[in-house]
Coordinates of C-alpha atoms in Angstrom, one line a residue:
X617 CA 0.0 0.0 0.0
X618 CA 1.3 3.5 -1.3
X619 CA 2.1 5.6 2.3
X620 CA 2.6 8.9 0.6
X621 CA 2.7 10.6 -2.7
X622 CA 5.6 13.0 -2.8
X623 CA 5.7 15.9 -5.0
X624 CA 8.6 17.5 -6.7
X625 CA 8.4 20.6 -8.4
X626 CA 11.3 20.7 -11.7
X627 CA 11.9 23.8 -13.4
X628 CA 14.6 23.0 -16.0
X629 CA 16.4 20.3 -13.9
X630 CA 17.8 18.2 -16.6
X631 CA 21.7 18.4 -15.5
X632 CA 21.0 18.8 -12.1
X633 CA 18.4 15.9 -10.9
X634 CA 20.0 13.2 -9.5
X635 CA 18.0 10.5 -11.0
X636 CA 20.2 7.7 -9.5
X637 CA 19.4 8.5 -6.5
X638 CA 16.0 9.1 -7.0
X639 CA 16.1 5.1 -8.5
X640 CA 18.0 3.8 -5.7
X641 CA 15.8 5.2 -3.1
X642 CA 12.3 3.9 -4.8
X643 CA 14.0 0.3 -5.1
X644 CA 14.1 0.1 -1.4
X645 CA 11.4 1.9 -0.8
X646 CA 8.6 1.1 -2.8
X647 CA 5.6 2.4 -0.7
X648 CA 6.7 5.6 -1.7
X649 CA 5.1 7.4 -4.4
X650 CA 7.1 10.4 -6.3
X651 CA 4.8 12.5 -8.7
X652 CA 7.7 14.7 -10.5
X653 CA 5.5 17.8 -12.2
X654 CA 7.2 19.7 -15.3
X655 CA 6.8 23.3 -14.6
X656 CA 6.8 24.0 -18.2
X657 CA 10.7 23.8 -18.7
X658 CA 12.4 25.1 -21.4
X659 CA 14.9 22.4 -21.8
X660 CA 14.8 18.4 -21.9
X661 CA 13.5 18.0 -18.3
X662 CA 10.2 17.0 -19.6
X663 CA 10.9 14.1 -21.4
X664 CA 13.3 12.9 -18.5
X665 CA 10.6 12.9 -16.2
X666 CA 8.6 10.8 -18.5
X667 CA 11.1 8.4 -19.0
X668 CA 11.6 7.6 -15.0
X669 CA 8.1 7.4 -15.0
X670 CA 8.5 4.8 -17.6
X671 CA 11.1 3.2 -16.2
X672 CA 9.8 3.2 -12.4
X673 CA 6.0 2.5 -12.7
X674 CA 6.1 1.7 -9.5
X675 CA 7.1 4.6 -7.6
X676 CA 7.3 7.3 -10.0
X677 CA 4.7 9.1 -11.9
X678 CA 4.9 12.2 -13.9
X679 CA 2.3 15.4 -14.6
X680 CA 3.7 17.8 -17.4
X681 CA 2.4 21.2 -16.7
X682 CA 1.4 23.9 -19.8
X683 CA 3.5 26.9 -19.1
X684 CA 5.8 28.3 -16.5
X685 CA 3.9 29.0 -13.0
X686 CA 6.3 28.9 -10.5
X687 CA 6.7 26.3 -7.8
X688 CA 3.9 27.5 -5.5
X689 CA 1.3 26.6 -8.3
X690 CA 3.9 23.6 -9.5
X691 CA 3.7 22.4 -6.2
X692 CA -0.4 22.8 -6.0
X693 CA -0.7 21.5 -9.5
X694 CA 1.4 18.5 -8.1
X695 CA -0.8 18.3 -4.3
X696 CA -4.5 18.1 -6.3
X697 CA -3.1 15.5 -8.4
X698 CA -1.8 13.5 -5.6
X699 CA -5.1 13.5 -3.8
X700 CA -6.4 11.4 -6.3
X701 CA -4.4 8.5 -5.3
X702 CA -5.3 6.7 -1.8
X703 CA -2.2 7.8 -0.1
X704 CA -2.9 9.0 3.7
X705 CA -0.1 11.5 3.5
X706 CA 1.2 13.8 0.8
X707 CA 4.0 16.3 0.7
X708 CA 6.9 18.0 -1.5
X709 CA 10.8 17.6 -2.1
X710 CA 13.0 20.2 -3.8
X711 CA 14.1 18.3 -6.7
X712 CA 17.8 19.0 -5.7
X713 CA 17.5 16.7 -3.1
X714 CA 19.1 19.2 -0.6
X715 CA 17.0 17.5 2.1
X716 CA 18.1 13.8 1.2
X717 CA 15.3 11.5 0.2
X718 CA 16.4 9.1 3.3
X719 CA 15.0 11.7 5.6
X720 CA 11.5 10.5 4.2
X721 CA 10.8 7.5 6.3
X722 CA 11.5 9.9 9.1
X723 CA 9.1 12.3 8.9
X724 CA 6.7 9.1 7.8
X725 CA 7.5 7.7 11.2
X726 CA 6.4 10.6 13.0
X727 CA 3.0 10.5 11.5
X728 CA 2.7 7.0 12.7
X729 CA 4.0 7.8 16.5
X730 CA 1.9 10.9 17.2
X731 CA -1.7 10.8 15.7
X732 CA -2.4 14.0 16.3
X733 CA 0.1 15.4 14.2
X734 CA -1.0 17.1 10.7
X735 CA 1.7 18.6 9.4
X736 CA 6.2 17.7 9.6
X737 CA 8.1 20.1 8.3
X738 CA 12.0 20.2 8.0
X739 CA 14.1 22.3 10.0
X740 CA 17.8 23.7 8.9
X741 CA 18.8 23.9 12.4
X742 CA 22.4 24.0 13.0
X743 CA 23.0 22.0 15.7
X744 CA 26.2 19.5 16.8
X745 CA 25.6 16.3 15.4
X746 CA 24.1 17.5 12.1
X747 CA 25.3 18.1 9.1
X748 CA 24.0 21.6 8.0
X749 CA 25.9 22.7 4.8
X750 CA 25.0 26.5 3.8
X751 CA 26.9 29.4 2.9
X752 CA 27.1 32.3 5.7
X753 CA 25.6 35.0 3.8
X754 CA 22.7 32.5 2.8
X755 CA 22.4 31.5 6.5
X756 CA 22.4 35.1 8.1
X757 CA 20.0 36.6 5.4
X758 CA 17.9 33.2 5.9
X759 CA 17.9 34.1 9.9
X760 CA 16.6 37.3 9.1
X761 CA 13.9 36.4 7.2
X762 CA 12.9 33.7 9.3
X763 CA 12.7 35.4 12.4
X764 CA 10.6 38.3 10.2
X765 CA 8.6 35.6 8.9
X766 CA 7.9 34.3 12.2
X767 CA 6.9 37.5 13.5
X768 CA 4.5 38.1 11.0
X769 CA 3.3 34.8 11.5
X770 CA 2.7 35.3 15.7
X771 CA 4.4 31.4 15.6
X772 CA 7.8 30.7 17.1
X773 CA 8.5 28.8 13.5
X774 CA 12.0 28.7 13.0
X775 CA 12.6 27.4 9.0
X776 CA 9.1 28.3 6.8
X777 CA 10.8 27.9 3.9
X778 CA 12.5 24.7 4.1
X779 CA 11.6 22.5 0.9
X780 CA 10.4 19.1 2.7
X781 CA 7.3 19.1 3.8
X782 CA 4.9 16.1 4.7
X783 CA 1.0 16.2 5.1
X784 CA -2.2 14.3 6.3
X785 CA -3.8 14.4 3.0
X786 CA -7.3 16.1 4.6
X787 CA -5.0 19.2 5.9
X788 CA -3.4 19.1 2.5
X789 CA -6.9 18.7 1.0
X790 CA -7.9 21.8 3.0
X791 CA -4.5 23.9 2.6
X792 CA -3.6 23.7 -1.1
X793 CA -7.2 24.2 -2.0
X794 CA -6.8 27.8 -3.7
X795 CA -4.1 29.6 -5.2
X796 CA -1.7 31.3 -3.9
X797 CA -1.0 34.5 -3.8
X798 CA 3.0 34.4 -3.7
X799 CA 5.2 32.7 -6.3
X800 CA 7.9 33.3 -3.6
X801 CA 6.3 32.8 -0.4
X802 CA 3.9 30.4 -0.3
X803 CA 5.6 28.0 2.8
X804 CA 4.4 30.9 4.9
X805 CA 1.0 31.1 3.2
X806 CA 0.1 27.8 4.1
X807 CA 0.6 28.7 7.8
X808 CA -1.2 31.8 7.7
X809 CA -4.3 29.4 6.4
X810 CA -4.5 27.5 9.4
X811 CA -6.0 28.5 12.9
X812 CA -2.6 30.1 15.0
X813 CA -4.0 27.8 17.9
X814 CA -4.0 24.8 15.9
X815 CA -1.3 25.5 14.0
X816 CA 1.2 25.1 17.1
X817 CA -1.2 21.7 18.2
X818 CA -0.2 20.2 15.1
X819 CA 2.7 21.5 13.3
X820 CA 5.9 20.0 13.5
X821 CA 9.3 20.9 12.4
X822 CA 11.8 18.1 12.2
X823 CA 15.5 18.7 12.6
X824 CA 17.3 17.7 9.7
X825 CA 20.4 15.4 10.4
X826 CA 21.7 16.6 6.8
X827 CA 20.7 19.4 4.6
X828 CA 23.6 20.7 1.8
X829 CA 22.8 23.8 -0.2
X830 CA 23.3 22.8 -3.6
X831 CA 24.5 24.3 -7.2
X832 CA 22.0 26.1 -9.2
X833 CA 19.6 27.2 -7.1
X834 CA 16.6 29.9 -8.4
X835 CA 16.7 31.8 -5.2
X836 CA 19.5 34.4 -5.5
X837 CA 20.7 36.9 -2.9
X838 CA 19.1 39.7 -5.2
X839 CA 15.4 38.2 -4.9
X840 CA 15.7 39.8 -1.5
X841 CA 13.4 42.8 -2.5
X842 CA 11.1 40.4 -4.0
X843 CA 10.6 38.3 -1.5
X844 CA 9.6 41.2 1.2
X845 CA 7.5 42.5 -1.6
X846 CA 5.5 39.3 -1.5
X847 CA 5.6 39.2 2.1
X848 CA 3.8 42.5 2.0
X849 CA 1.0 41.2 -1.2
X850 CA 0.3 37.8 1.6
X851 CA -0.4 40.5 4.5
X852 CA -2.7 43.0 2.2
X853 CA -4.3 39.4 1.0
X854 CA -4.6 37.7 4.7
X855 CA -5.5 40.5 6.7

């Protein structure tokens, strides 16, 4: 039986998905669905996301979207399709693996222990005995958005924006519902959209034991602007 559907946004990912690891992990663990969504990419990722799919029948499937929407609507294409399956939990991966598929089973694990849980989340908490890899600037500019996110948020949240994130699927049903409003920013979105009581009853943010910042990320330094731009569009939107 399928335990949970994970999605994975791809925006042009061709030379930088590590499809061996994504073959080696479904092997052992075949109770884990990946639904890789095509966020209209301009190069061959595409047809390399059909061909896994192909390949792995098992574990992977793969939903080619029209045009370019960004992750948040990659991601919500990628969460409605999901539902359709019987899976009691869904969730999302970057496609970089940065948060290493092994961590999965983890946060599956913690679903299964605490029934009252609705929502894991990975954490990029710099701790002894973890292996956080992240350039300083990234991880002091990270800090202070965090904290400003977490302010905004009236949550004492420590990493909205990590990339890993696991669901029951009714909270996912619930949360991914709509649009949203921020290509940037939608991690913090879907905390705004639940209850601030229930949100610290059920959320849970997981400390990674690895996390490595990897090559070729979209996010750049300059998007700083941006993103408090967006941050400003979710308040006017929420408020």
């Amino acid at each position: 039986m399928c335990q949970a559907v994970i999605v994975v946004p791809c925006y042009n990912e061709r030379e930088r998905l590590d499809v061996e690891a994504l073959r080696r992990f479904s092997g052992e663990h075949p109770e884990i669905l990946f639904l890789l969504v095509d966020d209209g990419s301009t190069d061959e990722t595409g047809a390399l996301l059909d061909r896994l799919a192909a390949e792995l029948p098992r574990t992977v499937r793969s939903l080619r979207l029209p045009a370019n929407g960004g992750k948040a609507e990659a991601v919500r294409a990628g969460m409605l399709e999901a539902g359709r399956s019987e899976a009691p939990l869904l969730g999302y991966w970057d496609a970089d693996w940065a948060t290493p598929l092994e961590e999965i089973p983890n946060f599956i694990t913690l679903f299964r222990e605490n029934p009252g849980l609705e929502v894991v989340t990975g954490c990029r908490l710099q701790r002894l005995g973890s292996e956080i890899q992240r350039s300083l600037v990234r991880h002091l500019i990270g800090r202070v958005m965090a904290t400003i996110f977490s302010l905004y948020l009236k949550l004492p949240v420590y990493d909205t924006q990590c990339g890993a994130k696991l669901f029951r699927r009714e909270t996912a049903e619930q949360l991914f519902a709509e649009p949203f409003v921020s290509r940037w920013l939608f991690d913090v979105e879907l905390l705004r959209r639940m209850p601030r009581d229930r949100a610290r009853r059920v959320v849970y943010e997981f400390p990674l034991s690895i996390w490595r910042d990897v090559g070729g990320s979209k996010l750049k330094m300059r998007h700083g602007f941006r993103i408090l731009l967006a941050l400003w569009r979710v308040m006017r939107h929420y408020r």
